[in-house]
mmCIF file of C-alpha atoms in Angstrom:
data_model
loop_
_atom_site.group_PDB
_atom_site.id
_atom_site.type_symbol
_atom_site.label_atom_id
_atom_site.label_comp_id
_atom_site.label_asym_id
_atom_site.label_seq_id
_atom_site.Cartn_x
_atom_site.Cartn_y
_atom_site.Cartn_z
ATOM 1 C CA UNK A 1 2.998 -11.847 11.613
ATOM 2 C CA UNK A 2 3.742 -8.136 11.851
ATOM 3 C CA UNK A 3 0.848 -6.027 13.086
ATOM 4 C CA UNK A 4 0.675 -2.380 12.065
ATOM 5 C CA UNK A 5 -2.124 -0.473 13.768
ATOM 6 C CA UNK A 6 -3.483 2.897 12.740
ATOM 7 C CA UNK A 7 -5.825 5.126 14.671
ATOM 8 C CA UNK A 8 -8.319 6.550 14.377
ATOM 9 C CA UNK A 9 -9.951 4.532 11.622
ATOM 10 C CA UNK A 10 -11.664 7.661 10.310
ATOM 11 C CA UNK A 11 -11.676 11.335 11.090
ATOM 12 C CA UNK A 12 -13.810 14.308 10.097
ATOM 13 C CA UNK A 13 -12.377 17.788 10.571
ATOM 14 C CA UNK A 14 -13.332 21.290 9.542
ATOM 15 C CA UNK A 15 -11.303 23.176 6.974
ATOM 16 C CA UNK A 16 -8.505 25.019 8.758
ATOM 17 C CA UNK A 17 -8.272 22.589 11.683
ATOM 18 C CA UNK A 18 -5.020 20.847 12.419
ATOM 19 C CA UNK A 19 -5.104 17.123 12.989
ATOM 20 C CA UNK A 20 -2.911 14.138 13.674
ATOM 21 C CA UNK A 21 -3.096 10.374 13.607
ATOM 22 C CA UNK A 22 -1.056 7.481 14.859
ATOM 23 C CA UNK A 23 0.706 4.432 13.487
ATOM 24 C CA UNK A 24 1.856 1.775 15.957
ATOM 25 C CA UNK A 25 4.168 -1.090 15.106
ATOM 26 C CA UNK A 26 6.414 -3.691 16.740
ATOM 27 C CA UNK A 27 9.754 -2.063 17.478
ATOM 28 C CA UNK A 28 11.881 -5.175 17.117
ATOM 29 C CA UNK A 29 13.812 -5.595 13.880
ATOM 30 C CA UNK A 30 12.735 -2.154 12.658
ATOM 31 C CA UNK A 31 14.038 -1.146 9.232
ATOM 32 C CA UNK A 32 11.853 1.664 7.845
ATOM 33 C CA UNK A 33 8.432 3.284 8.228
ATOM 34 C CA UNK A 34 6.583 4.635 5.192
ATOM 35 C CA UNK A 35 3.607 7.003 4.996
ATOM 36 C CA UNK A 36 1.355 7.103 1.928
ATOM 37 C CA UNK A 37 -1.689 9.154 0.947
ATOM 38 C CA UNK A 38 -4.357 7.368 -1.091
ATOM 39 C CA UNK A 39 -7.023 9.453 -2.756
ATOM 40 C CA UNK A 40 -10.055 7.785 -4.258
ATOM 41 C CA UNK A 41 -9.511 6.582 -7.848
ATOM 42 C CA UNK A 42 -5.812 7.418 -7.713
ATOM 43 C CA UNK A 43 -2.668 5.480 -6.860
ATOM 44 C CA UNK A 44 -1.234 5.658 -3.333
ATOM 45 C CA UNK A 45 1.282 8.491 -3.197
ATOM 46 C CA UNK A 46 4.430 8.267 -1.095
ATOM 47 C CA UNK A 47 4.732 10.971 1.560
ATOM 48 C CA UNK A 48 7.692 9.972 3.748
ATOM 49 C CA UNK A 49 10.190 7.215 4.384
ATOM 50 C CA UNK A 50 11.586 7.306 7.903
ATOM 51 C CA UNK A 51 14.406 5.190 9.230
ATOM 52 C CA UNK A 52 15.986 6.773 12.304
ATOM 53 C CA UNK A 53 14.583 7.085 15.805
ATOM 54 C CA UNK A 54 13.643 10.722 16.334
ATOM 55 C CA UNK A 55 13.287 11.391 12.592
ATOM 56 C CA UNK A 56 11.036 14.281 11.691
ATOM 57 C CA UNK A 57 10.001 14.863 8.096
ATOM 58 C CA UNK A 58 7.983 17.686 6.586
ATOM 59 C CA UNK A 59 6.291 18.247 3.238
ATOM 60 C CA UNK A 60 4.292 21.454 3.050
ATOM 61 C CA UNK A 61 1.608 21.337 5.729
ATOM 62 C CA UNK A 62 2.196 17.651 6.465
ATOM 63 C CA UNK A 63 4.828 16.397 8.871
ATOM 64 C CA UNK A 64 5.673 13.120 10.571
ATOM 65 C CA UNK A 65 7.675 11.943 13.552
ATOM 66 C CA UNK A 66 9.104 8.545 14.390
ATOM 67 C CA UNK A 67 9.840 6.744 17.662
ATOM 68 C CA UNK A 68 11.353 3.356 16.921
ATOM 69 C CA UNK A 69 12.018 2.490 20.566
ATOM 70 C CA UNK A 70 8.364 2.644 21.563
ATOM 71 C CA UNK A 71 7.061 1.715 18.119
ATOM 72 C CA UNK A 72 4.961 4.623 16.899
ATOM 73 C CA UNK A 73 4.827 7.371 14.301
ATOM 74 C CA UNK A 74 2.582 10.414 14.178
ATOM 75 C CA UNK A 75 1.391 12.186 11.040
ATOM 76 C CA UNK A 76 0.343 15.819 11.444
ATOM 77 C CA UNK A 77 -1.614 17.997 9.039
ATOM 78 C CA UNK A 78 -1.639 21.717 9.775
ATOM 79 C CA UNK A 79 -4.571 23.817 8.559
ATOM 80 C CA UNK A 80 -6.447 20.989 6.822
ATOM 81 C CA UNK A 81 -7.863 21.664 3.370
ATOM 82 C CA UNK A 82 -10.558 19.750 1.457
ATOM 83 C CA UNK A 83 -7.872 18.434 -0.909
ATOM 84 C CA UNK A 84 -6.254 16.680 2.068
ATOM 85 C CA UNK A 85 -9.223 14.315 2.172
ATOM 86 C CA UNK A 86 -7.789 10.850 1.584
ATOM 87 C CA UNK A 87 -6.810 7.652 3.325
ATOM 88 C CA UNK A 88 -3.418 7.891 5.021
ATOM 89 C CA UNK A 89 -1.515 4.624 5.175
ATOM 90 C CA UNK A 90 1.539 3.721 7.154
ATOM 91 C CA UNK A 91 3.666 0.723 6.297
ATOM 92 C CA UNK A 92 6.480 -1.022 8.101
ATOM 93 C CA UNK A 93 9.521 -2.666 6.649
ATOM 94 C CA UNK A 94 11.074 -5.032 9.166
ATOM 95 C CA UNK A 95 14.288 -6.767 8.248
ATOM 96 C CA UNK A 96 14.073 -7.820 4.627
ATOM 97 C CA UNK A 97 10.299 -8.239 4.460
ATOM 98 C CA UNK A 98 8.000 -6.475 1.999
ATOM 99 C CA UNK A 99 6.060 -3.510 3.350
ATOM 100 C CA UNK A 100 3.323 -4.421 5.816
ATOM 101 C CA UNK A 101 0.508 -1.876 5.756
ATOM 102 C CA UNK A 102 -1.939 -0.712 8.374
ATOM 103 C CA UNK A 103 -5.642 -0.354 7.531
ATOM 104 C CA UNK A 104 -5.275 3.394 7.164
ATOM 105 C CA UNK A 105 -6.929 6.483 8.585
ATOM 106 C CA UNK A 106 -9.641 7.952 6.382
ATOM 107 C CA UNK A 107 -9.620 11.742 6.645
ATOM 108 C CA UNK A 108 -12.514 13.905 5.500
ATOM 109 C CA UNK A 109 -12.029 17.658 5.537
ATOM 110 C CA UNK A 110 -15.294 19.575 5.474
ATOM 111 C CA UNK A 111 -15.288 22.997 3.821
ATOM 112 C CA UNK B 1 5.137 5.576 -19.395
ATOM 113 C CA UNK B 2 6.442 7.415 -16.368
ATOM 114 C CA UNK B 3 4.486 5.504 -13.750
ATOM 115 C CA UNK B 4 3.300 2.003 -12.922
ATOM 116 C CA UNK B 5 0.592 0.997 -15.366
ATOM 117 C CA UNK B 6 -2.099 -1.578 -14.606
ATOM 118 C CA UNK B 7 -4.789 -3.141 -16.735
ATOM 119 C CA UNK B 8 -7.660 -3.595 -16.768
ATOM 120 C CA UNK B 9 -8.657 -0.735 -14.500
ATOM 121 C CA UNK B 10 -11.998 -2.415 -13.823
ATOM 122 C CA UNK B 11 -13.123 -5.994 -14.284
ATOM 123 C CA UNK B 12 -16.427 -7.654 -13.504
ATOM 124 C CA UNK B 13 -16.351 -11.412 -13.789
ATOM 125 C CA UNK B 14 -18.593 -14.318 -12.980
ATOM 126 C CA UNK B 15 -17.773 -16.625 -10.122
ATOM 127 C CA UNK B 16 -15.684 -19.542 -11.359
ATOM 128 C CA UNK B 17 -14.047 -17.698 -14.248
ATOM 129 C CA UNK B 18 -10.317 -17.055 -14.489
ATOM 130 C CA UNK B 19 -8.936 -13.506 -14.601
ATOM 131 C CA UNK B 20 -5.579 -12.034 -15.541
ATOM 132 C CA UNK B 21 -4.336 -8.702 -14.250
ATOM 133 C CA UNK B 22 -1.364 -7.002 -15.839
ATOM 134 C CA UNK B 23 1.268 -4.678 -14.435
ATOM 135 C CA UNK B 24 3.897 -2.634 -16.268
ATOM 136 C CA UNK B 25 6.410 -1.378 -13.696
ATOM 137 C CA UNK B 26 8.507 1.749 -13.960
ATOM 138 C CA UNK B 27 11.389 1.108 -16.346
ATOM 139 C CA UNK B 28 14.543 0.068 -14.502
ATOM 140 C CA UNK B 29 12.795 -0.982 -11.312
ATOM 141 C CA UNK B 30 13.985 -4.408 -10.289
ATOM 142 C CA UNK B 31 11.476 -5.000 -7.489
ATOM 143 C CA UNK B 32 7.771 -5.551 -8.233
ATOM 144 C CA UNK B 33 4.980 -6.128 -5.711
ATOM 145 C CA UNK B 34 1.346 -7.156 -5.804
ATOM 146 C CA UNK B 35 -0.992 -6.118 -3.021
ATOM 147 C CA UNK B 36 -4.748 -6.197 -2.704
ATOM 148 C CA UNK B 37 -7.307 -4.398 -0.579
ATOM 149 C CA UNK B 38 -10.664 -5.972 0.111
ATOM 150 C CA UNK B 39 -13.532 -3.913 1.447
ATOM 151 C CA UNK B 40 -12.889 -2.861 5.029
ATOM 152 C CA UNK B 41 -9.431 -4.403 5.103
ATOM 153 C CA UNK B 42 -5.896 -3.069 4.911
ATOM 154 C CA UNK B 43 -3.502 -3.487 2.024
ATOM 155 C CA UNK B 44 -2.582 -7.165 1.954
ATOM 156 C CA UNK B 45 0.751 -8.310 0.546
ATOM 157 C CA UNK B 46 0.463 -11.030 -2.105
ATOM 158 C CA UNK B 47 3.780 -11.578 -3.864
ATOM 159 C CA UNK B 48 6.995 -9.816 -4.768
ATOM 160 C CA UNK B 49 9.696 -10.227 -7.393
ATOM 161 C CA UNK B 50 13.267 -9.015 -7.034
ATOM 162 C CA UNK B 51 15.436 -9.276 -10.109
ATOM 163 C CA UNK B 52 16.203 -12.880 -10.964
ATOM 164 C CA UNK B 53 15.663 -14.178 -7.430
ATOM 165 C CA UNK B 54 12.890 -16.628 -6.648
ATOM 166 C CA UNK B 55 9.689 -14.652 -5.930
ATOM 167 C CA UNK B 56 8.357 -14.327 -2.384
ATOM 168 C CA UNK B 57 4.934 -15.957 -2.716
ATOM 169 C CA UNK B 58 4.216 -16.031 1.007
ATOM 170 C CA UNK B 59 1.193 -13.723 0.761
ATOM 171 C CA UNK B 60 -0.762 -15.602 -1.898
ATOM 172 C CA UNK B 61 -4.030 -16.625 -0.204
ATOM 173 C CA UNK B 62 -4.571 -19.903 -2.064
ATOM 174 C CA UNK B 63 -3.263 -21.994 -4.939
ATOM 175 C CA UNK B 64 -5.846 -20.321 -7.191
ATOM 176 C CA UNK B 65 -3.515 -17.313 -7.221
ATOM 177 C CA UNK B 66 -0.317 -17.202 -9.254
ATOM 178 C CA UNK B 67 1.922 -14.540 -10.719
ATOM 179 C CA UNK B 68 4.677 -14.355 -13.245
ATOM 180 C CA UNK B 69 7.156 -11.728 -14.248
ATOM 181 C CA UNK B 70 9.089 -11.528 -17.482
ATOM 182 C CA UNK B 71 12.629 -10.527 -16.557
ATOM 183 C CA UNK B 72 12.447 -7.086 -14.977
ATOM 184 C CA UNK B 73 9.421 -6.109 -16.988
ATOM 185 C CA UNK B 74 5.726 -6.954 -17.134
ATOM 186 C CA UNK B 75 4.005 -9.025 -14.466
ATOM 187 C CA UNK B 76 0.726 -10.914 -14.672
ATOM 188 C CA UNK B 77 -1.368 -11.925 -11.672
ATOM 189 C CA UNK B 78 -3.751 -14.779 -12.457
ATOM 190 C CA UNK B 79 -6.719 -15.795 -10.337
ATOM 191 C CA UNK B 80 -8.298 -19.096 -11.284
ATOM 192 C CA UNK B 81 -11.879 -20.099 -10.492
ATOM 193 C CA UNK B 82 -12.653 -16.715 -8.970
ATOM 194 C CA UNK B 83 -14.737 -16.504 -5.811
ATOM 195 C CA UNK B 84 -16.722 -13.584 -4.444
ATOM 196 C CA UNK B 85 -14.152 -13.078 -1.685
ATOM 197 C CA UNK B 86 -11.576 -12.309 -4.401
ATOM 198 C CA UNK B 87 -13.363 -9.001 -5.069
ATOM 199 C CA UNK B 88 -10.839 -6.301 -4.258
ATOM 200 C CA UNK B 89 -8.609 -3.667 -5.742
ATOM 201 C CA UNK B 90 -5.353 -5.272 -6.834
ATOM 202 C CA UNK B 91 -2.425 -2.884 -6.649
ATOM 203 C CA UNK B 92 0.918 -3.337 -8.314
ATOM 204 C CA UNK B 93 3.994 -1.421 -7.171
ATOM 205 C CA UNK B 94 7.630 -1.236 -8.167
ATOM 206 C CA UNK B 95 10.858 0.115 -6.695
ATOM 207 C CA UNK B 96 14.475 0.402 -7.792
ATOM 208 C CA UNK B 97 15.409 -2.335 -5.301
ATOM 209 C CA UNK B 98 14.328 -3.551 -1.903
ATOM 210 C CA UNK B 99 15.441 -1.785 1.239
ATOM 211 C CA UNK B 100 14.270 1.625 2.346
ATOM 212 C CA UNK B 101 13.310 2.786 -1.128
ATOM 213 C CA UNK B 102 9.842 4.162 -1.709
ATOM 214 C CA UNK B 103 7.625 1.826 -3.691
ATOM 215 C CA UNK B 104 5.523 3.387 -6.442
ATOM 216 C CA UNK B 105 1.984 2.175 -6.964
ATOM 217 C CA UNK B 106 -0.238 1.915 -9.981
ATOM 218 C CA UNK B 107 -3.879 2.966 -9.846
ATOM 219 C CA UNK B 108 -5.030 -0.571 -9.330
ATOM 220 C CA UNK B 109 -7.296 -3.080 -11.004
ATOM 221 C CA UNK B 110 -10.746 -3.134 -9.400
ATOM 222 C CA UNK B 111 -12.075 -6.683 -9.542
ATOM 223 C CA UNK B 112 -15.690 -7.555 -8.828
ATOM 224 C CA UNK B 113 -16.735 -11.203 -8.801
ATOM 225 C CA UNK B 114 -20.503 -11.691 -9.167
#
């Protein structure tokens, strides 16, 4: 059974702070790593799909890096805003399996 | 519609009753997934359909759970004799095909078993 770990479980930051969180996964048989943002009462929204070791992706103030050899990905948010408050999920595709999700990091940005 | 549509959005049911949850995927998407999230847990894979291939049912937690899909269209997840531990948000997602493609989620069906 694939185990995708996310840390921290929850995070409170002040508006304007930059923050980051971690997704760890087994590096064997790696295929792709996905990041999603899930706001309350909405559908999870895709942020990034990453496939190559050393990949870096950016979308506005959010960016992500990937290390497939050591099995981790970091998500960074620069200058957090209240609208960034959400649960951030990472998910691993290994071989031909469906996405396996971590439990998420719940971010609260305080104005 | 443009996105994945799920119904009902909320359902409260009595323990022991059967429930049906419906998913309309994005038109043209051949892959369809069901996940659920129980309180305090991560998103848990239930089942996925890919075109005309046999569905991957490996995530269904018990034989009270079943799902069907009509061609590459609507899917129905059925839970028989619901239990309180079935309370969760049930999310449906679709994608053009398996592989590295992003999967697109609906807003979920929030099920409460009392």
